[in-house]
């Protein structure tokens, strides 16, 4: 039968263990790791202690060999949960002989004592194949698209990964779910946020945005660097190509932060502090100090102050409704380009 990944996890936690788990489109290794660890934990709760996970490739082993080898446990564990990679027989990516695929049906007729996990990187099931129909129809097999999760499931898995007492707002959850992050990437970001927050119950949006960057953020950092070094036209061109969500306030915040950092670094650097010392004083990474120090050679304190005031006015014009985001940002860039051309003349 076919289930979503998170539904399979919930079933396992409730004590409903399948005999065979087939994960296709498994290009992200984390779901395989998560599923196998949940199975081992559930087996322990059912009295099957001292189980371990073993990985095999069906490119050089048969399913019969793997199940036979795993069936008796080993020197270090009473039970073995085998993960069999390259089980491509049920997907459209499999181009081998049908006799080989048919031999895999042996598993459904010889169910192992402990659960077995079959994985394939193939993106789609080949619904025409006999073996595919057998696995999707079997009550003993759980067939899962390892890369497909509903929005609600993603949110539940994210909140579970965050864990503890840390509560994220709905906007913060939406920010973490931006882009096409795999489940493994989502878990890495959740771990980063949880580690940073430690025993706190909340973090600010600014802190979250500094910890977790979206694809548009990467473009924004590049735009900020262009603006600071005076390549206003190039920065404006890159900005026009951004299509991911609202970037206006993110750009204003990053620019304001960078000009403040440049001014602080310029001031403190004159006192003879190293980048490492400056980083500790300003609570930023040493590399950020190095970049700000280099940018400070091109930007004076007066220019930093002027830009910060202009950016504050830009934000006010938008939030007060005086100008639309696009109009206000376009005007700001036009003024910067005009000022840059005036200096060049």
XYZ file of C-alpha atoms in Angstrom:
345
model
C 0.000 0.000 0.000
C 1.142 3.582 -0.600
C 1.578 6.033 2.255
C 3.270 9.334 2.849
C 6.593 9.298 4.659
C 5.296 10.998 7.792
C 2.245 8.716 7.938
C 4.614 5.737 7.915
C 6.597 7.307 10.772
C 3.418 7.846 12.807
C 2.317 4.255 12.187
C 5.677 2.935 13.395
C 5.461 5.028 16.552
C 2.017 3.607 17.272
C 3.424 0.077 17.007
C 2.218 -0.697 13.474
C 5.389 -1.968 11.821
C 5.367 -3.003 8.177
C 7.299 -5.992 6.874
C 8.739 -4.235 3.837
C 9.290 -0.517 3.260
C 9.931 0.670 -0.277
C 11.232 4.246 -0.542
C 11.532 5.501 -4.111
C 12.755 8.942 -5.263
C 15.138 8.601 -2.308
C 17.730 11.151 -3.449
C 17.934 12.606 0.069
C 19.467 10.145 2.511
C 17.847 11.594 5.616
C 14.381 9.961 5.246
C 16.083 6.555 5.014
C 18.067 7.273 8.185
C 15.004 8.573 10.031
C 12.813 5.622 9.024
C 15.407 3.004 9.987
C 16.039 4.620 13.381
C 12.300 4.719 14.104
C 12.030 1.023 13.232
C 14.878 0.077 15.559
C 13.320 2.121 18.390
C 9.891 0.542 17.828
C 11.404 -2.945 17.767
C 12.996 -2.234 21.129
C 9.609 -1.277 22.546
C 8.246 -4.595 21.297
C 10.947 -6.605 23.047
C 13.314 -7.005 20.101
C 16.275 -5.386 21.824
C 19.772 -4.903 20.437
C 18.790 -4.304 16.812
C 21.117 -2.579 14.381
C 20.965 -1.239 10.844
C 22.985 -2.762 7.999
C 23.245 -1.434 4.448
C 23.531 -3.479 1.258
C 23.496 -2.819 -2.470
C 21.339 -4.955 -4.735
C 23.735 -4.115 -7.540
C 25.997 -6.920 -6.294
C 23.749 -8.909 -3.928
C 20.430 -10.671 -4.331
C 17.519 -10.015 -2.015
C 17.592 -13.660 -0.932
C 21.233 -13.334 0.117
C 20.599 -10.146 2.064
C 17.567 -11.494 3.924
C 19.334 -14.753 4.734
C 22.386 -12.936 6.052
C 20.356 -10.460 8.098
C 17.937 -13.062 9.444
C 20.243 -14.483 12.090
C 21.519 -11.204 13.465
C 25.283 -10.875 13.939
C 27.973 -10.790 16.614
C 26.923 -7.349 17.793
C 23.127 -7.424 17.474
C 20.257 -9.846 17.943
C 18.349 -8.348 15.039
C 19.367 -6.607 11.827
C 17.251 -4.159 9.847
C 18.659 -4.343 6.311
C 18.597 -1.355 3.988
C 18.783 -2.555 0.392
C 19.795 0.190 -2.042
C 19.401 0.073 -5.845
C 15.950 -1.516 -5.719
C 15.081 0.077 -9.048
C 12.897 -2.722 -10.389
C 9.657 -0.866 -9.629
C 10.645 2.485 -11.160
C 10.769 3.854 -14.674
C 14.557 4.195 -14.360
C 15.018 0.395 -14.388
C 16.113 -0.870 -17.810
C 17.178 -4.416 -16.878
C 15.643 -7.761 -17.648
C 12.155 -8.467 -16.367
C 13.358 -11.833 -15.042
C 15.544 -9.998 -12.538
C 12.629 -7.813 -11.463
C 10.326 -10.790 -11.137
C 12.802 -12.474 -8.818
C 12.251 -9.612 -6.371
C 8.692 -10.857 -5.844
C 10.301 -13.579 -3.742
C 10.439 -11.102 -0.853
C 6.653 -10.724 -0.649
C 6.297 -14.501 -0.408
C 9.116 -14.869 2.149
C 8.519 -12.019 4.582
C 11.491 -11.460 6.900
C 11.298 -11.598 10.699
C 12.403 -7.985 10.977
C 11.431 -5.084 8.689
C 13.469 -4.569 5.538
C 13.917 -1.235 3.753
C 14.257 -1.100 -0.032
C 15.409 2.153 -1.638
C 15.574 3.547 -5.155
C 16.588 6.939 -6.487
C 14.097 6.489 -9.345
C 11.613 9.361 -9.393
C 8.507 7.516 -10.577
C 6.940 4.106 -10.141
C 6.464 2.110 -13.334
C 2.797 1.277 -12.912
C 2.894 -1.122 -15.883
C 5.219 -3.610 -14.203
C 3.864 -6.647 -12.411
C 6.257 -6.168 -9.512
C 5.134 -2.558 -9.004
C 1.504 -3.607 -8.870
C 2.379 -6.371 -6.433
C 4.148 -4.020 -4.022
C 1.508 -1.264 -4.133
C -1.288 -3.820 -3.625
C 0.402 -5.753 -0.828
C -0.779 -5.198 2.759
C 2.694 -6.235 3.929
C 4.567 -3.546 1.963
C 4.579 0.204 2.568
C 5.419 2.155 -0.594
C 6.623 5.736 -0.018
C 7.637 8.627 -2.266
C 10.569 9.778 -0.110
C 10.663 13.264 -1.668
C 6.966 14.134 -1.500
C 5.492 15.701 1.626
C 2.369 17.789 2.104
C 2.694 21.305 3.502
C 1.116 20.249 6.805
C 3.476 17.263 7.079
C 6.464 19.489 6.375
C 5.356 21.845 9.140
C 4.852 18.970 11.576
C 8.275 17.492 10.784
C 9.893 20.916 11.100
C 8.329 21.594 14.496
C 9.318 18.105 15.618
C 12.897 18.693 14.456
C 13.024 22.000 16.347
C 11.805 20.210 19.485
C 12.178 21.457 23.045
C 10.401 24.574 24.269
C 11.363 26.732 21.287
C 8.202 28.017 19.614
C 8.403 29.492 16.117
C 5.774 31.864 14.772
C 3.804 30.902 11.664
C 5.828 33.451 9.655
C 9.101 31.940 10.887
C 7.939 28.452 9.929
C 6.987 29.766 6.481
C 10.437 31.360 6.134
C 12.167 28.066 6.959
C 10.026 26.260 4.395
C 10.912 28.626 1.540
C 12.538 27.150 -1.541
C 12.852 23.464 -2.363
C 14.682 22.204 0.703
C 14.920 18.457 1.055
C 13.905 16.866 4.326
C 17.578 16.492 5.221
C 18.275 20.166 4.524
C 15.244 21.144 6.574
C 16.536 19.070 9.493
C 19.973 20.703 9.252
C 18.414 24.174 9.410
C 16.222 23.084 12.340
C 19.280 21.753 14.185
C 21.068 25.045 13.580
C 18.163 27.073 14.984
C 17.699 24.750 17.980
C 21.406 24.833 18.845
C 21.501 28.626 18.588
C 18.377 29.118 20.717
C 19.610 26.645 23.365
C 17.113 26.921 26.256
C 15.210 29.946 24.974
C 11.534 29.726 24.050
C 11.692 32.084 21.066
C 14.047 33.850 18.668
C 13.579 37.045 16.685
C 12.992 37.209 12.941
C 16.336 38.987 12.526
C 18.157 36.173 14.323
C 16.393 33.561 12.211
C 17.250 35.330 8.971
C 20.900 35.528 9.977
C 20.966 31.805 10.774
C 18.995 30.527 7.801
C 19.418 31.906 4.305
C 17.181 31.360 1.304
C 18.297 31.434 -2.329
C 17.069 35.013 -2.611
C 19.149 35.891 0.462
C 22.281 34.773 -1.363
C 21.371 37.126 -4.203
C 20.683 39.920 -1.731
C 24.130 39.563 -0.162
C 25.634 39.865 -3.639
C 23.510 42.961 -4.335
C 24.629 44.541 -1.054
C 28.296 43.981 -1.986
C 27.702 45.586 -5.406
C 26.013 48.648 -3.911
C 28.744 49.212 -1.316
C 31.507 49.080 -3.905
C 29.561 51.473 -6.154
C 28.246 49.125 -8.868
C 24.713 50.503 -8.514
C 23.563 49.726 -12.055
C 24.724 46.130 -11.850
C 23.034 45.717 -8.459
C 19.780 47.122 -9.847
C 19.925 44.716 -12.778
C 20.388 41.694 -10.506
C 17.535 42.890 -8.290
C 15.164 42.994 -11.275
C 15.838 39.311 -11.932
C 14.800 38.222 -8.440
C 11.437 36.481 -8.504
C 11.382 34.838 -5.057
C 8.969 36.688 -2.799
C 9.327 40.101 -1.190
C 12.976 41.163 -1.010
C 12.609 44.911 -0.425
C 12.733 44.976 3.376
C 15.362 42.238 3.422
C 17.576 44.379 1.198
C 17.002 47.484 3.323
C 17.853 45.566 6.511
C 21.008 44.015 5.047
C 22.226 47.303 3.595
C 21.605 49.220 6.820
C 23.343 46.517 8.833
C 26.357 46.517 6.507
C 26.821 50.283 6.578
C 26.565 50.264 10.382
C 29.142 47.472 10.518
C 31.512 49.330 8.175
C 31.284 52.446 10.335
C 31.896 50.483 13.547
C 34.822 48.563 12.068
C 36.386 51.759 10.717
C 36.136 53.364 14.150
C 37.465 50.420 16.155
C 40.125 49.412 13.610
C 41.799 52.766 14.116
C 42.443 51.662 17.701
C 44.560 48.761 16.468
C 42.157 45.861 17.035
C 42.510 42.709 14.887
C 39.600 41.219 12.923
C 39.230 38.482 15.551
C 39.072 41.050 18.358
C 36.620 43.181 16.382
C 34.452 40.134 15.709
C 34.236 39.368 19.421
C 33.418 42.993 20.237
C 30.751 43.323 17.531
C 29.341 39.757 17.799
C 29.972 38.908 14.143
C 32.163 36.436 12.262
C 35.815 37.489 11.745
C 35.320 37.216 7.969
C 32.517 39.785 8.171
C 34.958 42.149 9.881
C 37.544 41.551 7.192
C 35.006 42.343 4.449
C 33.783 45.459 6.272
C 37.371 46.621 6.809
C 38.081 46.302 3.055
C 34.816 48.036 2.148
C 35.688 50.802 4.598
C 38.554 51.801 2.320
C 35.969 52.812 -0.298
C 33.258 54.223 1.988
C 33.727 57.051 4.484
C 31.954 57.443 7.815
C 29.964 60.323 6.350
C 28.811 58.162 3.423
C 27.800 55.369 5.809
C 25.740 57.780 7.880
C 24.132 59.271 4.773
C 23.167 55.851 3.386
C 21.694 54.733 6.731
C 19.513 57.866 6.853
C 18.428 57.369 3.218
C 17.517 53.743 3.879
C 15.519 54.683 6.991
C 13.628 57.267 4.919
C 13.053 54.682 2.183
C 11.567 52.233 4.694
C 9.362 54.970 6.183
C 8.048 56.007 2.744
C 6.976 52.433 2.060
C 5.508 51.574 5.467
C 3.632 54.876 5.699
C 2.023 54.196 2.326
C 3.531 57.281 0.742
C 5.097 55.162 -2.024
C 4.731 51.575 -3.180
C 7.660 49.242 -2.592
C 8.615 49.110 -6.264
C 8.341 52.861 -6.810
C 10.289 53.725 -3.677
C 13.054 51.214 -4.440
C 13.283 52.306 -8.086
C 13.592 55.959 -7.033
C 16.262 55.096 -4.477
C 18.342 53.270 -7.093
C 17.857 56.073 -9.633
C 19.153 58.610 -7.105
C 22.150 56.419 -6.289
C 22.980 55.959 -9.967
C 22.619 59.688 -10.627
C 24.918 60.487 -7.691
C 27.424 57.912 -8.898
C 27.455 59.350 -12.427
C 27.881 62.848 -10.975
C 30.980 61.748 -9.124
C 32.339 60.114 -12.265
C 31.892 63.337 -14.202
